[in-house]
């Protein structure tokens, strides 16, 4: 396959970025999208150029690190996959592929396609946890009966990997889907009830402080989420926030 790339290059958050064009002619359909970028960087290094900076870690769709905006969509044209799970067979010979970082005031560019998503960490630290006294004899995990339906919904919310696709897809750069997933995974369980009221208020306050936009129920976040996190979680977070 021969492909053309139009990639956002930016030295740091204070520099002015620009699109730079590249061409590759040794790409196979079996390659993952990140493997294709590896080939590009090998080519750039060989010619003495600066390689394109992009985030990656597990390359198994688990960590959420590989967050790229590809042809106008977070993580690319496939649904329910991360960028590392996207393969070049989804593109055609001769295609031009536009690759950008996730765009949000709360996700400042570090370099090229790498953005700073530590705002998500600060939201988690503000309330996305439960406090457990581990001194003495701790209670067995199975001692509290939990209805299977609640456990299943909690687990579904907990599958959020914090990649930020919901923010990148939203016209308002809202983090409501991410925050609501982190609220829901505890709100649905009895262990999370003790700190429920403070949790949601603290996390929403931190979300606003980080500069994320408001939710206007467009639904793009759910469509582009690689884990299929449901908008129902946003409704649950709103109820938790209003009624505790």
Short mmCIF file of C-alpha atoms in Angstrom, two decimals:
data_model
loop_
_atom_site.label_atom_id
_atom_site.label_comp_id
_atom_site.label_asym_id
_atom_site.label_seq_id
_atom_site.Cartn_x
_atom_site.Cartn_y
_atom_site.Cartn_z
CA UNK A 1 0.00 0.00 0.00
CA UNK A 2 1.03 3.54 -0.75
CA UNK A 3 -0.41 6.13 1.60
CA UNK A 4 -0.02 9.81 2.24
CA UNK A 5 -0.03 11.27 5.73
CA UNK A 6 -0.94 14.76 6.89
CA UNK A 7 0.32 14.94 10.48
CA UNK A 8 0.14 17.71 13.03
CA UNK A 9 3.62 18.74 14.17
CA UNK A 10 4.05 21.04 17.16
CA UNK A 11 7.21 21.56 19.22
CA UNK A 12 5.39 22.26 22.50
CA UNK A 13 2.23 23.84 23.93
CA UNK A 14 3.57 27.36 23.36
CA UNK A 15 4.68 26.84 19.77
CA UNK A 16 2.54 27.28 16.69
CA UNK A 17 1.74 23.94 15.12
CA UNK A 18 1.29 22.99 11.48
CA UNK A 19 0.40 20.04 9.29
CA UNK A 20 3.31 18.28 7.58
CA UNK A 21 2.88 15.84 4.69
CA UNK A 22 4.64 12.48 4.42
CA UNK A 23 4.46 9.56 1.99
CA UNK A 24 4.89 5.84 2.69
CA UNK A 25 4.96 3.05 0.12
CA UNK A 26 5.78 -0.06 2.15
CA UNK A 27 2.62 -0.45 4.21
CA UNK A 28 0.75 -3.75 4.44
CA UNK A 29 -2.94 -4.13 5.31
CA UNK A 30 -2.01 -6.34 8.28
CA UNK A 31 -0.08 -3.56 10.00
CA UNK A 32 -1.65 -1.81 12.95
CA UNK A 33 -1.97 1.96 12.74
CA UNK A 34 0.80 2.42 15.30
CA UNK A 35 3.07 0.03 13.41
CA UNK A 36 2.56 2.25 10.37
CA UNK A 37 3.69 5.25 12.45
CA UNK A 38 6.70 3.22 13.58
CA UNK A 39 7.63 2.71 9.92
CA UNK A 40 7.29 6.44 9.32
CA UNK A 41 9.53 7.27 12.28
CA UNK A 42 12.17 4.75 11.17
CA UNK A 43 12.14 6.46 7.80
CA UNK A 44 12.45 9.92 9.39
CA UNK A 45 15.29 8.84 11.69
CA UNK A 46 17.16 7.25 8.79
CA UNK A 47 16.99 10.52 6.86
CA UNK A 48 18.11 12.57 9.88
CA UNK A 49 14.69 14.10 10.58
CA UNK A 50 12.90 14.39 13.93
CA UNK A 51 10.44 11.49 14.46
CA UNK A 52 6.77 12.14 15.16
CA UNK A 53 5.97 12.01 18.86
CA UNK A 54 2.89 9.94 19.72
CA UNK A 55 1.68 8.17 22.85
CA UNK A 56 1.54 4.38 23.16
CA UNK A 57 2.01 1.74 25.82
CA UNK A 58 0.22 -1.61 25.98
CA UNK A 59 -0.92 -1.70 22.31
CA UNK A 60 -3.71 -4.04 23.42
CA UNK A 61 -6.61 -1.59 23.78
CA UNK A 62 -6.33 -1.54 27.57
CA UNK A 63 -4.40 1.53 28.70
CA UNK A 64 -6.02 4.30 26.63
CA UNK A 65 -2.67 5.92 25.86
CA UNK A 66 -2.83 5.74 22.04
CA UNK A 67 -5.21 8.65 21.61
CA UNK A 68 -5.15 10.06 18.07
CA UNK A 69 -7.69 11.98 16.02
CA UNK A 70 -7.72 10.25 12.64
CA UNK A 71 -9.61 11.63 9.64
CA UNK A 72 -11.86 13.63 11.95
CA UNK A 73 -12.65 10.82 14.40
CA UNK A 74 -11.21 9.88 17.77
CA UNK A 75 -9.26 6.61 17.38
CA UNK A 76 -10.16 6.46 13.67
CA UNK A 77 -12.94 4.98 11.53
CA UNK A 78 -13.63 1.77 13.48
CA UNK A 79 -16.07 1.66 16.39
CA UNK A 80 -15.24 0.22 19.81
CA UNK A 81 -11.49 0.11 19.20
CA UNK A 82 -8.53 2.18 20.29
CA UNK A 83 -5.96 3.51 17.83
CA UNK A 84 -3.61 0.60 18.54
CA UNK A 85 -6.38 -1.84 17.55
CA UNK A 86 -6.97 -0.06 14.25
CA UNK A 87 -5.41 -1.76 11.21
CA UNK A 88 -4.33 -0.39 7.86
CA UNK A 89 -6.82 -2.63 6.05
CA UNK A 90 -9.43 -0.01 7.02
CA UNK A 91 -7.77 2.34 4.53
CA UNK A 92 -7.29 2.14 0.78
CA UNK A 93 -4.17 2.27 -1.36
CA UNK A 94 -3.43 5.91 -2.15
CA UNK A 95 -5.47 7.35 0.75
CA UNK A 96 -4.47 10.53 2.51
CA UNK A 97 -4.80 10.13 6.29
CA UNK A 98 -5.04 13.20 8.52
CA UNK A 99 -3.68 12.66 12.04
CA UNK A 100 -4.11 15.18 14.85
CA UNK A 101 -3.85 15.25 18.65
CA UNK A 102 -6.99 15.31 20.78
CA UNK A 103 -8.13 18.95 20.82
CA UNK A 104 -9.15 20.46 24.15
CA UNK A 105 -8.08 23.36 26.32
CA UNK A 106 -7.81 20.85 29.17
CA UNK A 107 -5.50 18.62 27.05
CA UNK A 108 -2.59 20.94 26.17
CA UNK A 109 -0.20 19.67 23.51
CA UNK A 110 3.12 18.41 24.86
CA UNK A 111 4.66 17.63 21.47
CA UNK A 112 3.21 16.70 18.08
CA UNK A 113 0.43 14.17 18.76
CA UNK A 114 1.06 13.88 22.52
CA UNK A 115 -1.24 15.77 24.87
CA UNK A 116 -1.22 16.24 28.64
CA UNK A 117 -4.23 14.37 30.07
CA UNK A 118 -3.22 14.78 33.71
CA UNK A 119 -6.49 16.72 34.17
CA UNK A 120 -8.21 13.31 34.20
CA UNK A 121 -5.87 12.20 36.98
CA UNK A 122 -6.74 15.25 39.06
CA UNK A 123 -10.46 14.56 38.61
CA UNK A 124 -9.90 11.00 39.83
CA UNK A 125 -7.87 12.21 42.79
CA UNK A 126 -10.62 14.62 43.81
CA UNK A 127 -13.08 11.82 44.53
CA UNK A 128 -12.82 8.78 42.28
CA UNK A 129 -12.06 6.33 45.04
CA UNK A 130 -13.46 4.77 48.21
CA UNK A 131 -11.79 5.01 51.63
CA UNK A 132 -11.23 1.68 53.36
CA UNK A 133 -9.86 1.08 56.86
CA UNK A 134 -7.37 -1.72 56.33
CA UNK A 135 -6.23 -1.99 59.95
CA UNK A 136 -7.25 -5.13 61.80
CA UNK A 137 -9.50 -7.73 60.19
CA UNK A 138 -10.95 -6.46 56.93
CA UNK A 139 -14.39 -7.52 55.80
CA UNK A 140 -14.54 -10.23 53.19
CA UNK A 141 -15.42 -8.92 49.73
CA UNK A 142 -18.31 -11.35 49.42
CA UNK A 143 -19.89 -10.36 52.73
CA UNK A 144 -22.04 -7.67 51.09
CA UNK A 145 -24.59 -9.07 48.66
CA UNK A 146 -24.83 -7.04 45.45
CA UNK A 147 -27.55 -7.61 42.84
CA UNK A 148 -26.01 -8.94 39.63
CA UNK A 149 -27.62 -6.21 37.52
CA UNK A 150 -25.94 -3.53 39.65
CA UNK A 151 -22.62 -5.34 39.60
CA UNK A 152 -22.78 -5.66 35.82
CA UNK A 153 -23.55 -1.96 35.30
CA UNK A 154 -20.77 -1.00 37.70
CA UNK A 155 -18.32 -3.19 35.82
CA UNK A 156 -19.42 -1.72 32.48
CA UNK A 157 -18.74 1.78 33.81
CA UNK A 158 -15.39 0.67 35.22
CA UNK A 159 -14.22 -0.42 31.76
CA UNK A 160 -13.58 3.25 30.94
CA UNK A 161 -9.85 3.54 30.17
CA UNK A 162 -9.67 7.33 30.43
CA UNK A 163 -8.38 7.81 26.89
CA UNK A 164 -10.21 11.11 26.36
CA UNK A 165 -12.00 10.15 23.14
CA UNK A 166 -15.23 11.49 24.63
CA UNK A 167 -13.61 14.90 25.09
CA UNK A 168 -12.10 14.91 21.60
CA UNK A 169 -15.40 13.93 19.98
CA UNK A 170 -17.52 16.47 21.87
CA UNK A 171 -18.09 19.87 20.26
CA UNK A 172 -17.90 21.35 23.77
CA UNK A 173 -14.84 19.29 24.85
CA UNK A 174 -16.94 17.93 27.70
CA UNK A 175 -15.56 15.29 30.08
CA UNK A 176 -19.00 14.29 31.36
CA UNK A 177 -18.87 10.73 30.01
CA UNK A 178 -15.50 10.06 31.64
CA UNK A 179 -16.49 11.59 34.98
CA UNK A 180 -19.89 9.90 35.00
CA UNK A 181 -18.31 6.50 34.35
CA UNK A 182 -15.98 6.99 37.32
CA UNK A 183 -18.91 8.12 39.48
CA UNK A 184 -21.15 5.25 38.36
CA UNK A 185 -18.72 2.46 39.09
CA UNK A 186 -18.96 3.42 42.78
CA UNK A 187 -22.50 4.83 42.92
CA UNK A 188 -23.93 1.46 41.91
CA UNK A 189 -22.19 -0.42 44.73
CA UNK A 190 -22.94 -0.28 48.48
CA UNK A 191 -19.24 0.27 49.19
CA UNK A 192 -19.43 3.54 47.30
CA UNK A 193 -22.50 4.94 49.07
CA UNK A 194 -20.68 6.31 52.11
CA UNK A 195 -18.77 8.98 50.19
CA UNK A 196 -21.24 9.29 47.30
CA UNK A 197 -22.38 12.89 47.88
CA UNK A 198 -18.93 14.37 48.34
CA UNK A 199 -17.50 12.27 45.52
CA UNK A 200 -19.73 13.56 42.76
CA UNK A 201 -19.61 17.17 43.89
CA UNK A 202 -15.83 17.15 44.19
CA UNK A 203 -15.30 15.45 40.85
CA UNK A 204 -17.68 17.78 39.00
CA UNK A 205 -16.06 20.81 40.65
CA UNK A 206 -12.61 19.61 39.55
CA UNK A 207 -13.89 18.90 36.04
CA UNK A 208 -15.13 22.49 35.78
CA UNK A 209 -11.87 23.80 37.23
CA UNK A 210 -9.89 21.97 34.56
CA UNK A 211 -11.76 23.85 31.83
CA UNK A 212 -13.83 21.09 30.24
CA UNK A 213 -17.03 22.19 28.49
CA UNK A 214 -20.62 21.34 29.36
CA UNK A 215 -22.63 18.40 28.05
CA UNK A 216 -25.29 19.28 25.47
CA UNK A 217 -26.48 15.68 24.89
CA UNK A 218 -25.11 15.36 21.37
CA UNK A 219 -24.07 11.76 21.99
CA UNK A 220 -20.81 11.86 20.03
CA UNK A 221 -18.95 10.76 23.17
CA UNK A 222 -20.77 7.42 23.36
CA UNK A 223 -20.34 6.80 19.63
CA UNK A 224 -16.57 7.36 19.72
CA UNK A 225 -15.88 5.71 23.10
CA UNK A 226 -13.72 2.62 22.45
CA UNK A 227 -15.37 0.85 25.39
CA UNK A 228 -18.95 1.82 24.54
CA UNK A 229 -19.60 3.68 27.80
CA UNK A 230 -23.30 4.56 27.88
CA UNK A 231 -24.84 8.02 28.15
CA UNK A 232 -26.97 6.55 30.95
CA UNK A 233 -23.99 7.17 33.20
CA UNK A 234 -24.29 10.93 32.63
CA UNK A 235 -27.94 10.79 33.70
CA UNK A 236 -26.93 8.82 36.79
CA UNK A 237 -24.21 11.35 37.65
CA UNK A 238 -26.71 14.20 37.35
CA UNK A 239 -29.09 12.42 39.72
CA UNK A 240 -26.25 11.77 42.16
CA UNK A 241 -25.24 15.40 41.98
CA UNK A 242 -28.75 16.79 42.51
CA UNK A 243 -30.18 14.30 44.97
CA UNK A 244 -27.15 12.62 46.54
#
